[in-house]
mmCIF file of N, CA and C in Angstrom:
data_model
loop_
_atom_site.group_PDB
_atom_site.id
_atom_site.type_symbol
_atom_site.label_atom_id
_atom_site.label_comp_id
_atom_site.label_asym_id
_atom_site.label_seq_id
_atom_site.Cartn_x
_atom_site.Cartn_y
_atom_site.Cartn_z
ATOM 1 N N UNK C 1484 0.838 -1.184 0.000
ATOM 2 C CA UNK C 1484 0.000 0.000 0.000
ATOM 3 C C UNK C 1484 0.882 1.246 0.000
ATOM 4 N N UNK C 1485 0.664 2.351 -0.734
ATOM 5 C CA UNK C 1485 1.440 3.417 -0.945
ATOM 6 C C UNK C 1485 0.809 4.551 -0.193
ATOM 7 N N UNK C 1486 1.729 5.126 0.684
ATOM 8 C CA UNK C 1486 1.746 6.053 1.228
ATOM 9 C C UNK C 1486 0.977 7.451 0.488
ATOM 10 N N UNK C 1487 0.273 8.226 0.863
ATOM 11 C CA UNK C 1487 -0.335 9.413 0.360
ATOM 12 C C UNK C 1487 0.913 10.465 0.511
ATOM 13 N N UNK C 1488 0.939 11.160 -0.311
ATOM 14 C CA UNK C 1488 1.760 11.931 -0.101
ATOM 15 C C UNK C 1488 2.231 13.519 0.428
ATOM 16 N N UNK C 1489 3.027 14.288 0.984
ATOM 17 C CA UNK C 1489 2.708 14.874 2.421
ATOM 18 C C UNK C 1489 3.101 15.991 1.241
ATOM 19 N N UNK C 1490 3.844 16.219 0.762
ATOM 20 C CA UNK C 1490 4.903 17.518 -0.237
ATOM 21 C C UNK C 1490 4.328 17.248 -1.522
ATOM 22 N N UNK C 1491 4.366 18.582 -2.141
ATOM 23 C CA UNK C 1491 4.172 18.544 -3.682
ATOM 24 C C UNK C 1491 5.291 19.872 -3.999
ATOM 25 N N UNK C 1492 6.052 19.757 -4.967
ATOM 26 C CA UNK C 1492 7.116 20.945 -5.255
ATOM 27 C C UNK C 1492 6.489 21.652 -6.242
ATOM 28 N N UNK C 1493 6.544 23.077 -5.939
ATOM 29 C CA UNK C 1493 5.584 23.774 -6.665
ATOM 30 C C UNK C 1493 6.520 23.974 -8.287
ATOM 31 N N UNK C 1494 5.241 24.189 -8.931
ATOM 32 C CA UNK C 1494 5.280 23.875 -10.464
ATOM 33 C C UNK C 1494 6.364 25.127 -11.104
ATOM 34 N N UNK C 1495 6.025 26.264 -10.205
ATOM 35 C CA UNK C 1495 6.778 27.435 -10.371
ATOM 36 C C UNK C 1495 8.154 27.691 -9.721
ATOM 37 N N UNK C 1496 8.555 27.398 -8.413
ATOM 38 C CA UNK C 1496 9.930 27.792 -7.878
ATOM 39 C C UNK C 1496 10.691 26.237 -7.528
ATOM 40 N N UNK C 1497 9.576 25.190 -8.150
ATOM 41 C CA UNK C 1497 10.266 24.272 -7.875
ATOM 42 C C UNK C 1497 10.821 23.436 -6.347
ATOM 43 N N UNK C 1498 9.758 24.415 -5.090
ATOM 44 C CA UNK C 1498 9.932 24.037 -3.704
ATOM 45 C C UNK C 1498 9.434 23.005 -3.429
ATOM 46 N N UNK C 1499 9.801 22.138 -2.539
ATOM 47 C CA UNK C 1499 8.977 21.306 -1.782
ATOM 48 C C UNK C 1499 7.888 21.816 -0.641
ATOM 49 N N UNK C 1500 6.381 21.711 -0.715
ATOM 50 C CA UNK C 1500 5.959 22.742 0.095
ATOM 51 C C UNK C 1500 5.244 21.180 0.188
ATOM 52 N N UNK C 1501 4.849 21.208 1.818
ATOM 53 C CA UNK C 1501 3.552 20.705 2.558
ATOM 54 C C UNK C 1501 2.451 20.775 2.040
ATOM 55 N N UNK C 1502 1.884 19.820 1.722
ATOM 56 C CA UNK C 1502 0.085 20.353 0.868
ATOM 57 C C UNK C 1502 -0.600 20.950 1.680
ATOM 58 N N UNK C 1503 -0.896 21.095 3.102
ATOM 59 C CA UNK C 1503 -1.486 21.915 3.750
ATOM 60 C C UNK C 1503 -1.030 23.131 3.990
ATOM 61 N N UNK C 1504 -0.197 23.987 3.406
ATOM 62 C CA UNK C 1504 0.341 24.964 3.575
ATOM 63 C C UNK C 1504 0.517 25.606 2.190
ATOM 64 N N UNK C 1505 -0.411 24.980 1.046
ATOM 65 C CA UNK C 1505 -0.953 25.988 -0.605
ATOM 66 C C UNK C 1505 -2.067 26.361 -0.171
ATOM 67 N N UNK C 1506 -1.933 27.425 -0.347
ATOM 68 C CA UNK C 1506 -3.966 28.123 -0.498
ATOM 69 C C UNK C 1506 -4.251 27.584 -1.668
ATOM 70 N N UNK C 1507 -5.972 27.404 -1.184
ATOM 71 C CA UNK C 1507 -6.546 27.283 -2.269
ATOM 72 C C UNK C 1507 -7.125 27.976 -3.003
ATOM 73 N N UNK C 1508 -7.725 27.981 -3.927
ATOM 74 C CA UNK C 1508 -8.592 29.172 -4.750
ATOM 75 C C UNK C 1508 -9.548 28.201 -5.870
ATOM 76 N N UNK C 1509 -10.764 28.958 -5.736
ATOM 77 C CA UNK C 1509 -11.718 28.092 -6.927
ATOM 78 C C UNK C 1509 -11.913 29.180 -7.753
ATOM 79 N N UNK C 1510 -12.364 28.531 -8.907
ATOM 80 C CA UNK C 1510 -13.434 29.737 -9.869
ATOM 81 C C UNK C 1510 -14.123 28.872 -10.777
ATOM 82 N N UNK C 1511 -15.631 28.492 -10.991
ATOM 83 C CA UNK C 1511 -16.476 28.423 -11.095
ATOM 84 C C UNK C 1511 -16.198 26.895 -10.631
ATOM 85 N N UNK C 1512 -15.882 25.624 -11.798
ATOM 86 C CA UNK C 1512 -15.435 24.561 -11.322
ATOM 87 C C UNK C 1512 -14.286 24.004 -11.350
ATOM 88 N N UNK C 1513 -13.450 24.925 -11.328
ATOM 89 C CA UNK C 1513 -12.122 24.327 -11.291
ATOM 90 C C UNK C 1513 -11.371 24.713 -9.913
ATOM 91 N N UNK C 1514 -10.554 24.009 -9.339
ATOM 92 C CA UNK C 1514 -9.913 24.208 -8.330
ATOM 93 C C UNK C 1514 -8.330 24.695 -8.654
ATOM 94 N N UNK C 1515 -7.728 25.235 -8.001
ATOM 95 C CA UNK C 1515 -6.516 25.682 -7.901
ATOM 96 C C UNK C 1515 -5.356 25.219 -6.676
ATOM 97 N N UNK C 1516 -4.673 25.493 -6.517
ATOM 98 C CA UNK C 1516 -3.602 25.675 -5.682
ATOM 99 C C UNK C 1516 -2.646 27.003 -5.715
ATOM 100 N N UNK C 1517 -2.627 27.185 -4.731
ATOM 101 C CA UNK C 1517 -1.213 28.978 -4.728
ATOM 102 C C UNK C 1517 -0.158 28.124 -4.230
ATOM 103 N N UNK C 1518 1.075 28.459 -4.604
ATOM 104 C CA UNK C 1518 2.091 27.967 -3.540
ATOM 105 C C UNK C 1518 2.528 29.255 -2.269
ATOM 106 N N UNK C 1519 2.626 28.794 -1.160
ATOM 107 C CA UNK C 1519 2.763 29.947 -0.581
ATOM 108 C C UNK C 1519 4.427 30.342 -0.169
ATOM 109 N N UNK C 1520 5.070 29.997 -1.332
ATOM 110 C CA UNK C 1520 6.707 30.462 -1.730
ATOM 111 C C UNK C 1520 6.923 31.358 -2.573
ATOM 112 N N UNK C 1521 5.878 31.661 -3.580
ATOM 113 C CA UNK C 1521 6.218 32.035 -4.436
ATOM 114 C C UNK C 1521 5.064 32.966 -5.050
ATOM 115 N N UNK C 1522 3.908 32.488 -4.908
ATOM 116 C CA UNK C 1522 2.455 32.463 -5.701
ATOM 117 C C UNK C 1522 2.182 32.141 -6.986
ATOM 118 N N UNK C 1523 2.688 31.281 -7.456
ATOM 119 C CA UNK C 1523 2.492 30.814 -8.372
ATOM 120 C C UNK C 1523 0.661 29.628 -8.130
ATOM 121 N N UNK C 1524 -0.058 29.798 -9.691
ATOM 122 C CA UNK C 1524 -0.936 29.143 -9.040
ATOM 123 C C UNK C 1524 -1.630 28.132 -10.558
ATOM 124 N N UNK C 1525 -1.663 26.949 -9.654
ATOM 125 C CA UNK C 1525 -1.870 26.102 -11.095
ATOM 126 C C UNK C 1525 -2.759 25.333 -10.659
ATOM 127 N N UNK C 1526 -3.467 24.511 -11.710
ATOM 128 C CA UNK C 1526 -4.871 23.863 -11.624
ATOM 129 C C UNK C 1526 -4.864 22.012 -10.728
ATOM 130 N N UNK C 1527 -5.462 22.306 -9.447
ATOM 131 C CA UNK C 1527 -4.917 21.221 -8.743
ATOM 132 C C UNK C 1527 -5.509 19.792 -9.489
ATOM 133 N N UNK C 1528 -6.691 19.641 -10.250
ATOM 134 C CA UNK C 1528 -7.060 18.615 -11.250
ATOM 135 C C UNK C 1528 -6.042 17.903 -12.248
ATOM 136 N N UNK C 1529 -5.194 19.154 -12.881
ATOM 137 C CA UNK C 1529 -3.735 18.815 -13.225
ATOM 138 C C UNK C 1529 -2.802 17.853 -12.815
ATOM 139 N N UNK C 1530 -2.511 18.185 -11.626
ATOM 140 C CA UNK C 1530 -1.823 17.746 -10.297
ATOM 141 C C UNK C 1530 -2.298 16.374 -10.416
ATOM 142 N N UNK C 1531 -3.442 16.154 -9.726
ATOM 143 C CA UNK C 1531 -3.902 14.564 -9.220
ATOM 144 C C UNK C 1531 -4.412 13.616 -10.444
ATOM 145 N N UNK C 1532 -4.255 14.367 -11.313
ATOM 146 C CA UNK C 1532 -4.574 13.157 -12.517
ATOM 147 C C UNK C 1532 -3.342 12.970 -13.519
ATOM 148 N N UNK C 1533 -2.337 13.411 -13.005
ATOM 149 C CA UNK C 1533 -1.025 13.514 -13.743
ATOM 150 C C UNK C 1533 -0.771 13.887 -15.250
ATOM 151 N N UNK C 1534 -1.452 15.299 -15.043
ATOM 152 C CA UNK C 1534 -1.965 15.775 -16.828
ATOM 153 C C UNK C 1534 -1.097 17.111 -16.773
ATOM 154 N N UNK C 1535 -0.548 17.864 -15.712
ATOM 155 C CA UNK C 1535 -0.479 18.762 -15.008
ATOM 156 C C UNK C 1535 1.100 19.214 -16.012
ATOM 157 N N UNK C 1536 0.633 20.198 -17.129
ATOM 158 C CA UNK C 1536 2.342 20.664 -17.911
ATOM 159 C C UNK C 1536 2.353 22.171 -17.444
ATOM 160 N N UNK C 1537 3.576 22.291 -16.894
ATOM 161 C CA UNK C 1537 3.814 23.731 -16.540
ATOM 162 C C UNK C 1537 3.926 24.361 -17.710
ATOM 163 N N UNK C 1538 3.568 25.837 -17.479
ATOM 164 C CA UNK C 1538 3.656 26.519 -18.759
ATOM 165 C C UNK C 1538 4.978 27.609 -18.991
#
């Protein structure tokens, strides 16, 4: 069984940040993530379905 995972490195500065420590942000149905290193902010659906290309 695989561990969930605690860090995600943001897409923008490249940090390792705690997932409880990105704000979130919605707008209409999409969800977001901020990193709070940098503010960079990218689409967390991206993220968890492994579709997620920085731009």
């Amino acid at each position: 069984m695989m561990k969930s995972p605690t860090h995600l490195n943001c897409p923008g500065c490249h940090t390792p940040v705690m997932l409880d420590r990105y704000d979130h942000a919605c707008i209409a149905t999409d969800n977001y993530l901020v990193c709070p290193e940098c503010g960079h902010v990218f689409l967390l659906d991206g993220v968890l379905n492994d579709t997620f290309e920085p731009s």
